[in-house]
PDB file of C-alpha atoms in Angstrom:
ATOM      1  CA  MET A   1       0.089   0.081  -0.027  1.00 43.00           C
ATOM      2  CA  LYS A   2       2.781   2.560   0.979  1.00 43.00           C
ATOM      3  CA  ARG A   3       4.515   1.580  -2.676  1.00 43.00           C
ATOM      4  CA  ASN A   4       1.390   2.633  -4.468  1.00 45.00           C
ATOM      5  CA  ILE A   5       1.042   5.823  -2.399  1.00 40.00           C
ATOM      6  CA  VAL A   6       4.720   6.788  -3.028  1.00 39.00           C
ATOM      7  CA  ILE A   7       4.667   5.981  -6.846  1.00 40.00           C
ATOM      8  CA  ALA A   8       1.340   8.039  -7.086  1.00 41.00           C
ATOM      9  CA  THR A   9       2.753  11.081  -5.351  1.00 40.00           C
ATOM     10  CA  VAL A  10       5.967  11.085  -7.654  1.00 38.00           C
ATOM     11  CA  THR A  11       4.053  10.798 -10.574  1.00 39.00           C
ATOM     12  CA  ALA A  12       1.754  13.498  -9.750  1.00 38.00           C
ATOM     13  CA  ALA A  13       4.869  15.688  -9.005  1.00 40.00           C
ATOM     14  CA  VAL A  14       6.221  14.979 -12.356  1.00 37.00           C
ATOM     15  CA  LEU A  15       3.027  15.723 -14.375  1.00 37.00           C
ATOM     16  CA  ILE A  16       2.835  19.189 -12.303  1.00 41.00           C
ATOM     17  CA  GLY A  17       6.490  19.904 -12.865  1.00 46.00           C
ATOM     18  CA  GLY A  18       6.724  18.729 -16.288  1.00 47.00           C
ATOM     19  CA  GLY A  19      10.314  17.659 -15.819  1.00 45.00           C
ATOM     20  CA  THR A  20      12.045  14.164 -14.894  1.00 43.00           C
ATOM     21  CA  ALA A  21      12.345  12.264 -11.723  1.00 39.00           C
ATOM     22  CA  THR A  22      13.506   9.090 -10.353  1.00 41.00           C
ATOM     23  CA  ALA A  23      11.363   7.291  -7.766  1.00 39.00           C
ATOM     24  CA  ILE A  24      12.461   4.521  -5.347  1.00 36.00           C
ATOM     25  CA  ALA A  25       9.335   2.768  -4.130  1.00 39.00           C
ATOM     26  CA  VAL A  26       9.543   1.093  -0.748  1.00 37.00           C
ATOM     27  CA  ALA A  27       7.104  -1.557   0.372  1.00 40.00           C
ATOM     28  CA  GLY A  28       8.077  -1.792   3.908  1.00 43.00           C
ATOM     29  CA  ASP A  29      11.005  -2.295   6.292  1.00 45.00           C
ATOM     30  CA  ASP A  30      11.546  -5.919   5.462  1.00 45.00           C
ATOM     31  CA  GLU A  31      11.552  -5.822   1.618  1.00 45.00           C
ATOM     32  CA  ALA A  32      14.129  -4.605  -0.568  1.00 44.00           C
ATOM     33  CA  PRO A  33      13.883  -1.429  -2.434  1.00 44.00           C
ATOM     34  CA  THR A  34      12.309  -2.137  -5.744  1.00 45.00           C
ATOM     35  CA  LYS A  35      14.062  -1.262  -9.310  1.00 44.00           C
ATOM     36  CA  LYS A  36      14.549   2.452 -10.098  1.00 45.00           C
ATOM     37  CA  SER A  37      12.103   3.802 -12.838  1.00 44.00           C
ATOM     38  CA  ASP A  38      12.662   6.981 -14.749  1.00 47.00           C
ATOM     39  CA  VAL A  39       9.709   9.109 -15.673  1.00 41.00           C
ATOM     40  CA  ARG A  40       9.886  11.733 -18.259  1.00 46.00           C
ATOM     41  CA  VAL A  41       7.366  14.249 -19.307  1.00 42.00           C
ATOM     42  CA  SER A  42       8.024  16.440 -22.216  1.00 44.00           C
ATOM     43  CA  ASN A  43       6.485  19.746 -22.131  1.00 47.00           C
ATOM     44  CA  ASP A  44       5.851  21.309 -25.744  1.00 51.00           C
ATOM     45  CA  ASP A  45       2.976  23.503 -24.725  1.00 52.00           C
ATOM     46  CA  THR A  46       5.157  26.716 -24.801  1.00 53.00           C
ATOM     47  CA  GLY A  47       5.512  26.562 -28.688  1.00 56.00           C
ATOM     48  CA  ARG A  48       8.843  28.443 -28.409  1.00 53.00           C
ATOM     49  CA  ASP A  49      10.798  26.613 -31.044  1.00 56.00           C
ATOM     50  CA  ASP A  50       7.758  27.111 -33.497  1.00 56.00           C
ATOM     51  CA  ASP A  51       7.963  30.607 -32.803  1.00 58.00           C
ATOM     52  CA  ALA A  52      11.721  31.040 -33.273  1.00 56.00           C
ATOM     53  CA  ASP A  53      11.326  29.277 -36.599  1.00 59.00           C
ATOM     54  CA  ALA A  54       8.814  31.310 -37.666  1.00 57.00           C
ATOM     55  CA  ASN A  55      10.789  34.414 -36.799  1.00 63.00           C
ATOM     56  CA  ASP A  56      13.883  33.042 -38.713  1.00 62.00           C
ATOM     57  CA  THR A  57      11.757  32.518 -41.764  1.00 62.00           C
ATOM     58  CA  ASP A  58      10.323  36.072 -41.666  1.00 67.00           C
ATOM     59  CA  ASP A  59      13.832  37.408 -41.363  1.00 67.00           C
ATOM     60  CA  ASN A  60      15.142  35.416 -44.284  1.00 75.00           C
ATOM     61  CA  ASP A  61      12.225  36.533 -46.478  1.00 77.00           C
ATOM     62  CA  ALA A  62      12.683  40.047 -45.730  1.00 74.00           C
ATOM     63  CA  ASP A  63      16.591  39.667 -46.176  1.00 72.00           C
ATOM     64  CA  ASP A  64      15.872  38.141 -49.711  1.00 70.00           C
ATOM     65  CA  LYS A  65      13.305  40.719 -50.576  1.00 72.00           C
ATOM     66  CA  ALA A  66      15.775  43.552 -49.574  1.00 73.00           C
ATOM     67  CA  GLU A  67      18.440  41.937 -51.723  1.00 66.00           C
ATOM     68  CA  ASP A  68      16.098  41.431 -54.897  1.00 71.00           C
ATOM     69  CA  LYS A  69      15.080  45.096 -54.543  1.00 70.00           C
ATOM     70  CA  ALA A  70      18.716  46.316 -54.280  1.00 68.00           C
ATOM     71  CA  ASP A  71      19.793  44.055 -57.566  1.00 69.00           C
ATOM     72  CA  ALA A  72      16.664  45.634 -59.498  1.00 73.00           C
ATOM     73  CA  ALA A  73      17.855  49.058 -58.577  1.00 76.00           C
ATOM     74  CA  GLU A  74      21.424  48.109 -59.729  1.00 67.00           C
ATOM     75  CA  ASP A  75      19.724  46.687 -63.040  1.00 74.00           C
ATOM     76  CA  ARG A  76      17.978  49.808 -63.745  1.00 77.00           C
ATOM     77  CA  ALA A  77      20.810  52.237 -63.004  1.00 73.00           C
ATOM     78  CA  ALA A  78      23.214  50.117 -65.131  1.00 73.00           C
ATOM     79  CA  LYS A  79      20.702  50.492 -68.376  1.00 79.00           C
ATOM     80  CA  ASP A  80      21.502  52.781 -71.259  1.00 69.00           C
ATOM     81  CA  THR A  81      18.681  54.963 -71.419  1.00 72.00           C
ATOM     82  CA  GLY A  82      19.980  56.861 -74.405  1.00 72.00           C
ATOM     83  CA  GLU A  83      19.440  53.898 -76.795  1.00 75.00           C
ATOM     84  CA  ASP A  84      16.962  54.196 -79.615  1.00 77.00           C
ATOM     85  CA  ALA A  85      15.440  51.473 -81.527  1.00 87.00           C
ATOM     86  CA  GLU A  86      18.196  51.172 -84.035  1.00 87.00           C
ATOM     87  CA  ASP A  87      20.752  50.757 -81.400  1.00 86.00           C
ATOM     88  CA  LYS A  88      18.987  48.094 -79.595  1.00 88.00           C
ATOM     89  CA  ALA A  89      18.707  46.277 -82.907  1.00 90.00           C
ATOM     90  CA  GLU A  90      22.218  46.297 -83.363  1.00 87.00           C
ATOM     91  CA  ASN A  91      22.908  45.346 -79.954  1.00 86.00           C
ATOM     92  CA  ALA A  92      20.623  42.345 -80.174  1.00 90.00           C
ATOM     93  CA  THR A  93      22.485  41.091 -83.419  1.00 88.00           C
ATOM     94  CA  ASP A  94      25.857  41.402 -81.646  1.00 87.00           C
ATOM     95  CA  ALA A  95      24.463  39.406 -78.653  1.00 87.00           C
ATOM     96  CA  LYS A  96      23.180  36.743 -81.133  1.00 91.00           C
ATOM     97  CA  ALA A  97      26.482  36.587 -82.848  1.00 91.00           C
ATOM     98  CA  ALA A  98      28.486  35.734 -79.565  1.00 91.00           C
ATOM     99  CA  LYS A  99      27.908  32.124 -79.287  1.00 95.00           C
ATOM    100  CA  VAL A 100      31.401  32.014 -77.770  1.00 97.00           C
ATOM    101  CA  ASP A 101      31.229  34.348 -74.788  1.00 97.00           C
ATOM    102  CA  ALA A 102      33.769  37.152 -73.941  1.00 97.00           C
ATOM    103  CA  ALA A 103      35.474  34.747 -71.153  1.00 98.00           C
ATOM    104  CA  ASP A 104      35.953  31.940 -73.390  1.00 98.00           C
ATOM    105  CA  ALA A 105      37.194  34.163 -76.166  1.00 98.00           C
ATOM    106  CA  ILE A 106      39.998  35.457 -73.771  1.00 98.00           C
ATOM    107  CA  LYS A 107      40.950  32.172 -72.680  1.00 98.00           C
ATOM    108  CA  ALA A 108      41.579  31.064 -76.418  1.00 98.00           C
ATOM    109  CA  ALA A 109      43.302  34.256 -77.270  1.00 98.00           C
ATOM    110  CA  LEU A 110      45.796  33.679 -74.285  1.00 98.00           C
ATOM    111  CA  LYS A 111      46.426  30.047 -75.443  1.00 97.00           C
ATOM    112  CA  ASN A 112      47.573  31.489 -78.660  1.00 96.00           C
ATOM    113  CA  THR A 113      49.640  34.637 -77.175  1.00 96.00           C
ATOM    114  CA  ALA A 114      50.778  34.503 -73.517  1.00 96.00           C
ATOM    115  CA  GLY A 115      50.384  37.703 -71.632  1.00 96.00           C
ATOM    116  CA  THR A 116      47.690  39.397 -69.820  1.00 96.00           C
ATOM    117  CA  ALA A 117      44.429  40.164 -71.584  1.00 97.00           C
ATOM    118  CA  VAL A 118      43.385  44.050 -71.112  1.00 97.00           C
ATOM    119  CA  SER A 119      40.431  44.331 -73.101  1.00 97.00           C
ATOM    120  CA  ALA A 120      37.927  41.956 -75.493  1.00 98.00           C
ATOM    121  CA  ASP A 121      35.480  43.614 -77.956  1.00 97.00           C
ATOM    122  CA  LEU A 122      32.925  42.166 -79.975  1.00 96.00           C
ATOM    123  CA  ASP A 123      33.283  43.920 -83.128  1.00 92.00           C
ATOM    124  CA  ASP A 124      31.239  44.033 -86.383  1.00 87.00           C
ATOM    125  CA  GLU A 125      33.738  43.797 -89.228  1.00 75.00           C
ATOM    126  CA  GLY A 126      31.463  44.200 -92.280  1.00 72.00           C
ATOM    127  CA  THR A 127      29.663  40.830 -92.745  1.00 74.00           C
ATOM    128  CA  LYS A 128      30.981  39.213 -89.873  1.00 90.00           C
ATOM    129  CA  HIS A 129      31.688  39.635 -85.972  1.00 95.00           C
ATOM    130  CA  VAL A 130      34.857  38.894 -84.379  1.00 96.00           C
ATOM    131  CA  TRP A 131      36.204  38.952 -81.016  1.00 97.00           C
ATOM    132  CA  ASP A 132      39.079  41.400 -80.732  1.00 97.00           C
ATOM    133  CA  VAL A 133      41.407  40.621 -77.742  1.00 98.00           C
ATOM    134  CA  ASP A 134      44.209  42.907 -76.740  1.00 97.00           C
ATOM    135  CA  ILE A 135      46.878  41.326 -74.984  1.00 97.00           C
ATOM    136  CA  LEU A 136      49.994  42.853 -73.162  1.00 95.00           C
ATOM    137  CA  THR A 137      52.860  40.502 -73.168  1.00 93.00           C
ATOM    138  CA  ASN A 138      55.527  40.277 -70.381  1.00 88.00           C
ATOM    139  CA  GLY A 139      57.923  41.900 -72.732  1.00 87.00           C
ATOM    140  CA  GLY A 140      55.725  44.995 -73.094  1.00 87.00           C
ATOM    141  CA  ALA A 141      54.620  44.438 -76.551  1.00 91.00           C
ATOM    142  CA  TRP A 142      50.910  44.609 -77.509  1.00 93.00           C
ATOM    143  CA  HIS A 143      49.045  41.928 -79.587  1.00 96.00           C
ATOM    144  CA  SER A 144      45.956  42.048 -81.168  1.00 96.00           C
ATOM    145  CA  VAL A 145      44.091  38.658 -81.243  1.00 98.00           C
ATOM    146  CA  GLN A 146      41.034  37.754 -83.125  1.00 97.00           C
ATOM    147  CA  VAL A 147      38.664  35.013 -82.095  1.00 97.00           C
ATOM    148  CA  ASP A 148      35.650  33.804 -84.022  1.00 97.00           C
ATOM    149  CA  PRO A 149      32.445  34.228 -82.103  1.00 97.00           C
ATOM    150  CA  ALA A 150      30.899  31.314 -83.534  1.00 95.00           C
ATOM    151  CA  THR A 151      33.480  28.520 -83.087  1.00 96.00           C
ATOM    152  CA  GLY A 152      36.175  29.830 -80.740  1.00 97.00           C
ATOM    153  CA  LYS A 153      38.977  29.529 -83.115  1.00 97.00           C
ATOM    154  CA  VAL A 154      41.749  32.003 -83.455  1.00 97.00           C
ATOM    155  CA  LEU A 155      41.507  33.536 -86.893  1.00 96.00           C
ATOM    156  CA  GLY A 156      44.860  35.550 -86.527  1.00 95.00           C
ATOM    157  CA  SER A 157      46.876  37.739 -84.486  1.00 94.00           C
ATOM    158  CA  HIS A 158      49.248  40.781 -85.105  1.00 93.00           C
ATOM    159  CA  VAL A 159      51.326  43.128 -83.223  1.00 92.00           C
ATOM    160  CA  ASP A 160      50.163  46.470 -82.783  1.00 84.00           C
ATOM    161  CA  ARG A 161      52.537  49.310 -83.749  1.00 74.00           C
ATOM    162  CA  ASP A 162      53.093  52.612 -81.844  1.00 66.00           C
ATOM    163  CA  ASP A 163      51.872  54.820 -84.385  1.00 61.00           C
ATOM    164  CA  ASP A 164      51.459  57.843 -82.025  1.00 65.00           C
ATOM    165  CA  GLY A 165      54.462  57.387 -79.651  1.00 62.00           C
ATOM    166  CA  ASP A 166      52.309  56.907 -76.694  1.00 74.00           C
ATOM    167  CA  ASP A 167      52.237  53.176 -75.995  1.00 77.00           C
ATOM    168  CA  ALA A 168      55.105  53.402 -73.408  1.00 84.00           C
ATOM    169  CA  ALA A 169      53.102  55.927 -71.271  1.00 86.00           C
ATOM    170  CA  GLU A 170      49.756  53.645 -71.697  1.00 86.00           C
ATOM    171  CA  THR A 171      51.520  50.633 -71.054  1.00 90.00           C
ATOM    172  CA  ALA A 172      53.127  51.904 -67.679  1.00 91.00           C
ATOM    173  CA  GLN A 173      49.672  53.389 -66.737  1.00 91.00           C
ATOM    174  CA  ILE A 174      47.881  49.971 -67.297  1.00 92.00           C
ATOM    175  CA  ARG A 175      50.487  47.988 -65.558  1.00 92.00           C
ATOM    176  CA  ASP A 176      50.126  50.193 -62.630  1.00 92.00           C
ATOM    177  CA  ALA A 177      46.338  49.672 -62.671  1.00 91.00           C
ATOM    178  CA  LEU A 178      47.038  46.016 -62.779  1.00 91.00           C
ATOM    179  CA  LYS A 179      49.028  45.845 -59.646  1.00 89.00           C
ATOM    180  CA  GLY A 180      47.400  44.114 -56.794  1.00 80.00           C
ATOM    181  CA  SER A 181      44.499  43.131 -59.296  1.00 89.00           C
ATOM    182  CA  SER A 182      43.211  39.723 -58.400  1.00 93.00           C
ATOM    183  CA  VAL A 183      40.560  39.430 -61.160  1.00 97.00           C
ATOM    184  CA  THR A 184      41.409  38.839 -64.554  1.00 97.00           C
ATOM    185  CA  ALA A 185      39.540  40.134 -67.562  1.00 98.00           C
ATOM    186  CA  ALA A 186      37.982  36.675 -68.070  1.00 98.00           C
ATOM    187  CA  GLU A 187      36.767  36.614 -64.470  1.00 98.00           C
ATOM    188  CA  ALA A 188      35.330  40.059 -65.064  1.00 98.00           C
ATOM    189  CA  ALA A 189      33.509  38.844 -68.166  1.00 98.00           C
ATOM    190  CA  GLU A 190      32.102  35.814 -66.203  1.00 98.00           C
ATOM    191  CA  ALA A 191      30.828  38.379 -63.504  1.00 97.00           C
ATOM    192  CA  GLY A 192      29.054  40.306 -66.297  1.00 97.00           C
ATOM    193  CA  ALA A 193      27.538  37.252 -67.870  1.00 97.00           C
ATOM    194  CA  ALA A 194      25.308  37.039 -65.083  1.00 95.00           C
ATOM    195  CA  LYS A 195      23.729  40.426 -66.357  1.00 95.00           C
ATOM    196  CA  GLY A 196      23.561  39.558 -69.993  1.00 95.00           C
ATOM    197  CA  THR A 197      25.406  38.780 -72.949  1.00 96.00           C
ATOM    198  CA  VAL A 198      28.796  40.357 -72.750  1.00 97.00           C
ATOM    199  CA  THR A 199      29.978  42.355 -75.544  1.00 96.00           C
ATOM    200  CA  SER A 200      32.860  44.262 -74.233  1.00 97.00           C
ATOM    201  CA  VAL A 201      35.463  44.131 -71.338  1.00 98.00           C
ATOM    202  CA  ASP A 202      37.929  46.816 -71.006  1.00 97.00           C
ATOM    203  CA  LEU A 203      40.352  47.743 -67.983  1.00 96.00           C
ATOM    204  CA  ASP A 204      39.645  51.093 -66.698  1.00 95.00           C
ATOM    205  CA  GLU A 205      43.310  52.185 -65.948  1.00 91.00           C
ATOM    206  CA  GLU A 206      42.425  55.819 -65.662  1.00 90.00           C
ATOM    207  CA  SER A 207      39.952  55.814 -62.734  1.00 86.00           C
ATOM    208  CA  ALA A 208      41.338  55.997 -59.029  1.00 84.00           C
ATOM    209  CA  ASP A 209      39.272  52.892 -58.221  1.00 87.00           C
ATOM    210  CA  LYS A 210      40.593  49.860 -59.909  1.00 89.00           C
ATOM    211  CA  ALA A 211      37.839  48.083 -62.026  1.00 96.00           C
ATOM    212  CA  TRP A 212      37.017  46.573 -65.367  1.00 97.00           C
ATOM    213  CA  GLU A 213      34.143  48.141 -67.548  1.00 97.00           C
ATOM    214  CA  VAL A 214      31.830  45.627 -68.849  1.00 98.00           C
ATOM    215  CA  ASP A 215      29.046  46.034 -71.365  1.00 96.00           C
ATOM    216  CA  THR A 216      26.207  43.706 -71.639  1.00 97.00           C
ATOM    217  CA  THR A 217      23.169  43.305 -73.680  1.00 95.00           C
ATOM    218  CA  ALA A 218      19.752  41.762 -72.979  1.00 93.00           C
ATOM    219  CA  ALA A 219      17.804  39.549 -75.387  1.00 88.00           C
ATOM    220  CA  ASN A 220      15.676  42.702 -76.445  1.00 90.00           C
ATOM    221  CA  GLY A 221      18.914  44.627 -77.315  1.00 93.00           C
ATOM    222  CA  THR A 222      18.918  46.828 -74.203  1.00 93.00           C
ATOM    223  CA  GLY A 223      22.348  47.657 -73.225  1.00 94.00           C
ATOM    224  CA  SER A 224      23.707  47.880 -69.723  1.00 95.00           C
ATOM    225  CA  ASP A 225      26.942  49.413 -68.285  1.00 96.00           C
ATOM    226  CA  TRP A 226      28.800  47.593 -65.482  1.00 97.00           C
ATOM    227  CA  ARG A 227      31.884  47.941 -63.458  1.00 97.00           C
ATOM    228  CA  VAL A 228      33.593  44.889 -62.007  1.00 97.00           C
ATOM    229  CA  ASP A 229      35.978  45.622 -58.932  1.00 96.00           C
ATOM    230  CA  ALA A 230      39.455  44.381 -59.753  1.00 95.00           C
ATOM    231  CA  GLY A 231      40.088  43.347 -56.354  1.00 94.00           C
ATOM    232  CA  SER A 232      37.102  41.810 -55.061  1.00 95.00           C
ATOM    233  CA  GLY A 233      35.128  40.845 -58.265  1.00 96.00           C
ATOM    234  CA  LYS A 234      31.919  42.644 -57.127  1.00 96.00           C
ATOM    235  CA  ILE A 235      29.753  43.927 -59.890  1.00 97.00           C
ATOM    236  CA  THR A 236      27.728  47.233 -59.593  1.00 96.00           C
ATOM    237  CA  ALA A 237      26.291  49.644 -61.962  1.00 95.00           C
ATOM    238  CA  ASP A 238      28.434  52.018 -64.035  1.00 90.00           C
ATOM    239  CA  ARG A 239      27.169  55.434 -62.886  1.00 82.00           C
ATOM    240  CA  SER A 240      29.825  57.343 -64.642  1.00 75.00           C
ATOM    241  CA  ASN A 241      27.464  58.635 -67.419  1.00 59.00           C
ATOM    242  CA  ASP A 242      24.565  59.566 -64.976  1.00 54.00           C
TER     243      ASP A 242
END
């Protein structure tokens, strides 16, 4: 009888406290203690975990919306609002011709001529398009390498002559801009590809902030101007023309 009273008392205490208890039931002075029994009661009535999960979800949704809003603002700022219908049609034609993207064209050119790619432009040469990649060799010579945007094949290359006599100064300026840069022309092109079809990549050696200038074209021919930080690779709208 005493054992039943003890167990009932302990069980009631556990139910009220919502915790864990260990009870030893004793039948009497002449009997050995019975086996211990653990009684556990979980209490999920507070709903604290659910509330925390809901708050985390709300915070994440808010962060995602803020990020999407910021990206949309960058996209609007990068658009070339001065383009007319003819410009957009030309841009769309250029983008369609670039089956081999700027990054791959740069890589193909560097396999042909070792050095540092400083620019890549998708040029319309009469009846066909061509990637024109400018490479500065370690020896200081400038090479122009032409890459077929349809196949990625190198069509030819030549050494640029210093017709105006300012190549030495320009080369020094470009080398200075490249110091400490960890982002290559190909990597800048890859960053720009997330925004559209890249049609041009050029090192901006004249600005205080080291960056690559990247032009992209949307499917409808709308052009956008971007800057890719030469150190971090972060892409932002080019607001120099605002």
